[in-house]
CSV table of C-alpha atoms and ligand atoms in Angstrom, one decimal:
chain,number,residue,atom,x,y,z
A,1,MET,CA,30.0,36.6,-45.0
A,2,ARG,CA,31.3,37.3,-48.4
A,3,LEU,CA,31.2,41.2,-49.6
A,4,ILE,CA,32.8,43.6,-52.0
A,5,PHE,CA,32.8,47.2,-51.3
A,6,ILE,CA,32.4,49.9,-54.0
A,7,GLY,CA,32.4,53.4,-53.3
A,8,PRO,CA,34.1,56.6,-55.0
A,9,PRO,CA,37.1,58.4,-53.7
A,10,GLY,CA,36.7,60.0,-50.8
A,11,SER,CA,33.3,58.0,-49.6
A,12,GLY,CA,35.0,56.3,-46.6
A,13,LYS,CA,35.2,52.9,-48.1
A,14,GLY,CA,38.5,51.9,-47.3
A,15,THR,CA,37.5,52.7,-43.7
A,16,GLN,CA,34.2,51.2,-43.6
A,17,ALA,CA,35.5,47.9,-45.3
A,18,LYS,CA,38.3,47.8,-42.7
A,19,LEU,CA,36.0,48.4,-39.5
A,20,LEU,CA,33.5,45.9,-40.8
A,21,SER,CA,36.2,43.0,-41.3
A,22,GLN,CA,37.5,44.0,-37.5
A,23,ARG,CA,34.1,44.0,-36.1
A,24,LEU,CA,33.0,40.8,-38.0
A,25,ASP,CA,36.1,39.0,-38.1
A,26,LEU,CA,36.1,39.2,-42.1
A,27,ARG,CA,39.4,39.0,-44.2
A,28,HIS,CA,40.0,42.3,-45.5
A,29,ILE,CA,41.4,41.9,-49.0
A,30,ALA,CA,42.7,45.3,-50.8
A,31,THR,CA,44.4,44.6,-54.4
A,32,GLY,CA,46.0,47.9,-54.0
A,33,ASP,CA,48.0,46.5,-50.7
A,34,ILE,CA,48.8,43.2,-52.4
A,35,LEU,CA,50.1,44.7,-55.6
A,36,ARG,CA,52.2,47.2,-53.5
A,37,GLU,CA,53.7,44.3,-51.8
A,38,VAL,CA,54.3,42.3,-55.0
A,39,ILE,CA,56.2,45.3,-56.2
A,40,GLN,CA,58.1,45.9,-53.0
A,41,LYS,CA,59.0,42.0,-53.1
A,42,ASN,CA,60.0,42.7,-56.9
A,43,THR,CA,58.3,39.2,-57.9
A,44,GLU,CA,57.6,38.5,-61.7
A,45,VAL,CA,54.0,40.1,-61.1
A,46,GLY,CA,55.0,42.7,-59.2
A,47,GLN,CA,57.5,43.6,-62.2
A,48,LYS,CA,54.3,43.3,-64.3
A,49,ALA,CA,52.4,45.7,-62.4
A,50,LYS,CA,54.8,48.3,-61.5
A,51,PRO,CA,54.6,50.6,-64.5
A,52,TYR,CA,51.0,50.8,-64.5
A,53,MET,CA,50.6,51.6,-61.0
A,54,ASP,CA,53.4,54.1,-61.3
A,55,ALA,CA,51.7,55.7,-63.9
A,56,GLY,CA,48.4,55.5,-61.9
A,57,GLN,CA,46.5,53.4,-64.5
A,58,LEU,CA,44.6,50.2,-63.7
A,59,VAL,CA,46.8,47.1,-63.7
A,60,PRO,CA,45.8,44.8,-66.8
A,61,ASP,CA,42.8,42.5,-65.7
A,62,ASP,CA,44.9,39.3,-66.3
A,63,VAL,CA,47.5,40.4,-63.8
A,64,VAL,CA,44.9,41.5,-61.1
A,65,ASN,CA,42.6,38.4,-61.6
A,66,GLU,CA,45.9,36.0,-61.7
A,67,ILE,CA,46.8,37.4,-58.1
A,68,VAL,CA,43.1,37.1,-56.8
A,69,ASP,CA,42.6,33.7,-58.4
A,70,VAL,CA,45.7,32.0,-56.8
A,71,ARG,CA,44.3,33.2,-53.5
A,72,PHE,CA,41.1,31.8,-53.7
A,73,ARG,CA,41.9,28.6,-55.5
A,74,SER,CA,44.6,27.8,-52.6
A,75,ASP,CA,43.4,25.4,-49.9
A,76,ASP,CA,43.7,28.2,-47.0
A,77,ARG,CA,41.4,30.7,-49.1
A,78,PRO,CA,39.6,33.0,-47.2
A,79,ARG,CA,36.0,32.0,-46.4
A,80,ARG,CA,34.7,35.1,-45.0
A,81,PHE,CA,36.1,38.3,-46.6
A,82,VAL,CA,35.4,41.9,-47.8
A,83,MET,CA,37.2,42.8,-51.0
A,84,ASP,CA,38.3,46.5,-51.3
A,85,GLY,CA,39.4,47.7,-54.7
A,86,TYR,CA,38.5,44.7,-56.7
A,87,PRO,CA,36.7,44.0,-58.9
A,88,ARG,CA,37.2,47.1,-60.6
A,89,THR,CA,36.0,46.1,-64.3
A,90,ILE,CA,33.2,44.0,-65.9
A,91,VAL,CA,36.2,41.5,-66.8
A,92,GLN,CA,37.4,41.1,-63.2
A,93,ALA,CA,33.7,40.8,-61.8
A,94,GLN,CA,33.1,38.0,-64.3
A,95,SER,CA,36.5,36.2,-63.7
A,96,PHE,CA,36.0,36.6,-59.7
A,97,ASP,CA,32.2,35.4,-60.1
A,98,ALA,CA,33.6,32.2,-61.8
A,99,THR,CA,36.2,31.5,-59.3
A,100,LEU,CA,34.2,32.0,-56.3
A,101,HIS,CA,31.7,29.8,-57.9
A,102,ASP,CA,34.3,26.8,-58.8
A,103,VAL,CA,35.4,27.0,-54.8
A,104,GLY,CA,31.8,27.0,-53.7
A,105,LEU,CA,32.0,30.6,-52.0
A,106,ASP,CA,29.4,32.7,-54.1
A,107,LEU,CA,29.0,36.4,-52.9
A,108,ASP,CA,26.6,37.3,-50.3
A,109,ALA,CA,26.5,41.1,-51.2
A,110,VAL,CA,28.0,44.1,-52.7
A,111,ILE,CA,27.8,47.2,-50.7
A,112,PHE,CA,27.7,50.4,-52.8
A,113,LEU,CA,28.6,53.4,-50.5
A,114,LYS,CA,26.5,56.0,-52.2
A,115,VAL,CA,27.5,60.0,-51.9
A,116,ALA,CA,26.4,62.3,-54.6
A,117,ASP,CA,29.4,63.7,-56.7
A,118,GLU,CA,28.9,67.2,-55.5
A,119,GLU,CA,29.3,65.8,-52.0
A,120,ILE,CA,32.5,64.2,-52.8
A,121,ILE,CA,34.2,67.2,-54.4
A,122,ARG,CA,32.9,69.4,-51.2
A,123,ARG,CA,34.6,67.0,-49.1
A,124,ILE,CA,37.8,66.4,-50.7
A,125,SER,CA,38.4,69.9,-52.0
A,126,SER,CA,38.0,71.2,-48.5
A,127,ARG,CA,40.8,69.1,-47.0
A,128,TRP,CA,44.0,71.1,-46.4
A,129,SER,CA,47.0,70.4,-44.5
A,130,CYS,CA,50.0,72.0,-42.6
A,131,SER,CA,52.9,72.6,-45.0
A,132,GLN,CA,55.0,71.9,-42.2
A,133,CYS,CA,53.7,69.4,-39.5
A,134,GLY,CA,51.2,67.9,-41.6
A,135,ALA,CA,48.2,68.5,-39.4
A,136,ILE,CA,44.9,67.9,-41.3
A,137,TYR,CA,42.0,70.3,-41.5
A,138,ASN,CA,38.6,70.4,-43.3
A,139,THR,CA,37.2,73.9,-44.1
A,140,ALA,CA,33.8,72.4,-43.7
A,141,SER,CA,33.9,70.4,-40.8
A,142,ASN,CA,37.2,71.2,-38.7
A,143,PRO,CA,38.5,74.5,-39.9
A,144,PRO,CA,41.5,76.1,-38.7
A,145,LYS,CA,41.1,79.1,-36.2
A,146,GLU,CA,42.6,81.4,-38.7
A,147,ALA,CA,42.0,80.7,-42.2
A,148,GLY,CA,44.9,79.3,-44.3
A,149,VAL,CA,47.1,79.0,-41.1
A,150,CYS,CA,47.9,75.8,-39.0
A,151,ASP,CA,46.8,76.1,-35.3
A,152,LEU,CA,49.9,74.3,-34.1
A,153,ASP,CA,52.9,76.0,-35.7
A,154,ARG,CA,51.2,79.0,-37.5
A,155,ARG,CA,52.4,77.7,-40.8
A,156,PRO,CA,50.7,78.1,-44.0
A,157,LEU,CA,48.1,75.5,-45.1
A,158,MET,CA,48.3,73.5,-48.4
A,159,GLN,CA,46.1,71.5,-50.5
A,160,ARG,CA,47.4,68.0,-51.9
A,161,GLU,CA,47.5,68.3,-55.7
A,162,ASP,CA,44.8,65.6,-56.2
A,163,ASP,CA,42.8,66.8,-53.8
A,164,GLN,CA,42.2,70.1,-55.9
A,165,ALA,CA,38.5,70.4,-57.1
A,166,GLU,CA,39.3,70.2,-60.8
A,167,THR,CA,41.7,67.0,-60.0
A,168,VAL,CA,39.0,65.4,-58.0
A,169,ALA,CA,36.3,66.1,-60.7
A,170,LYS,CA,38.7,64.1,-63.2
A,171,ARG,CA,39.0,61.1,-60.5
A,172,LEU,CA,35.4,60.9,-60.2
A,173,LYS,CA,34.7,60.6,-63.8
A,174,ILE,CA,37.4,57.9,-64.0
A,175,PHE,CA,35.4,56.3,-60.7
A,176,HIS,CA,32.0,56.5,-62.9
A,177,ASP,CA,33.6,55.0,-66.1
A,178,GLN,CA,35.0,52.3,-64.0
A,179,TYR,CA,32.2,51.5,-61.8
A,180,ASP,CA,29.0,52.3,-63.1
A,181,ALA,CA,28.9,49.1,-65.2
A,182,LEU,CA,29.9,47.2,-62.3
A,183,VAL,CA,27.2,48.2,-60.0
A,184,GLU,CA,24.7,47.7,-63.0
A,185,HIS,CA,26.0,43.9,-63.1
A,186,TYR,CA,25.7,43.1,-59.3
A,187,ARG,CA,22.2,44.9,-59.5
A,188,LYS,CA,21.2,42.5,-62.0
A,189,LYS,CA,22.4,39.7,-59.9
A,190,ASN,CA,20.4,40.8,-57.1
A,191,LEU,CA,23.6,41.3,-54.9
A,192,LEU,CA,23.7,45.0,-54.6
A,193,LEU,CA,23.2,46.8,-51.1
A,194,GLU,CA,23.1,50.6,-51.6
A,195,VAL,CA,24.0,52.5,-48.4
A,196,PRO,CA,24.1,56.1,-47.8
A,197,GLY,CA,27.7,57.0,-47.1
A,198,VAL,CA,26.7,60.3,-45.1
A,199,GLY,CA,27.0,60.9,-41.4
A,200,ASP,CA,30.0,59.9,-39.1
A,201,ILE,CA,31.9,56.8,-39.2
A,202,GLU,CA,29.6,54.8,-36.5
A,203,THR,CA,26.4,56.0,-38.3
A,204,ILE,CA,27.5,54.7,-41.8
A,205,HIS,CA,28.7,51.4,-40.2
A,206,ALA,CA,25.5,50.9,-38.5
A,207,ASN,CA,23.9,51.6,-41.6
A,208,ILE,CA,25.9,48.7,-43.4
A,209,ARG,CA,25.0,46.3,-40.7
A,210,LYS,CA,21.3,47.1,-40.9
A,211,ALA,CA,21.6,46.4,-44.7
A,212,LEU,CA,23.3,43.1,-44.3
A,213,GLN,CA,20.8,42.2,-41.4
A,214,ALA,CA,17.9,42.9,-43.5
A,215,ARG,CA,19.1,40.5,-46.0
A,216,ASN,CA,20.0,38.2,-43.5
A,217,ILE,CA,23.4,37.8,-44.3
A,218,GLN,CA,25.9,37.1,-41.7
B,1,AMP,P1,44.1,51.2,-54.5
B,1,AMP,O1,45.0,51.2,-53.4
B,1,AMP,O2,43.0,50.6,-54.4
B,1,AMP,O3,43.9,52.7,-54.7
B,1,AMP,O4,44.9,51.1,-55.8
B,1,AMP,C1,46.3,51.4,-56.2
B,1,AMP,C2,46.5,51.3,-57.5
B,1,AMP,O5,46.6,49.7,-57.9
B,1,AMP,C3,45.5,51.6,-58.5
B,1,AMP,O6,45.8,52.9,-58.9
B,1,AMP,C4,45.8,50.4,-59.6
B,1,AMP,O7,47.0,50.8,-60.4
B,1,AMP,C5,46.1,49.2,-58.9
B,1,AMP,N1,44.9,48.5,-58.6
B,1,AMP,C6,44.4,48.2,-57.2
B,1,AMP,N2,43.3,47.2,-57.5
B,1,AMP,C7,43.3,47.1,-58.8
B,1,AMP,C8,42.4,46.3,-59.8
B,1,AMP,N3,41.3,45.6,-59.2
B,1,AMP,N4,42.6,46.4,-61.1
B,1,AMP,C9,43.4,47.0,-61.6
B,1,AMP,N5,44.3,47.8,-60.8
B,1,AMP,C10,44.4,47.8,-59.6
């Protein structure tokens, strides 16, 4: 089984990609993790990627493509995998399609975890954490007993800066700018599986498994 996972921030994409890889014994490949690793090791690629990561920008396509390409062209390439965070642009998708095709490992499906923008904004902007102990609350699904106060140590709750509604809206815009074209790219190739990203973790996982089974992907 060879899959790509796509989903907006706050859709649970990372959680679902990891869960699926554990349950189906797939290699979970997250380019964000690989990039953090090469930066930590201070390799040549790491040095190229660092300024972009530090600025919260996308690392240039040729740098990321090179990292992925080397893995998939080596003899111990994964044959069963889930990509998480790659490809992120059409140029990356074209490069990945070509590499996989060359090594005879074409994709089986691209899972798109669909969550409406309003729901994403509601989910992320209702996340609060304790300024002292870090305990996490959600004013919609897991509210503190007293508004704005931590149940455990009575300290004030705060919101991560990038979880505030306005910033979330900006992150969503970036997501659409990057991913709408990708979704279309894979839809045209008849690889796109749209799965609703609503409900609890196990329900969403079951929906993903059903969508894969319906296409006879294993
Ligand atoms: P992530 O862990 O997926 O949120 O990625 C963290 C950061 O790594 C991003 O903000 C980008 O700077 C970089 N990154 C990860 N994957 C890619 C990719 N496919 N293309 C470009 N930059 C990436």
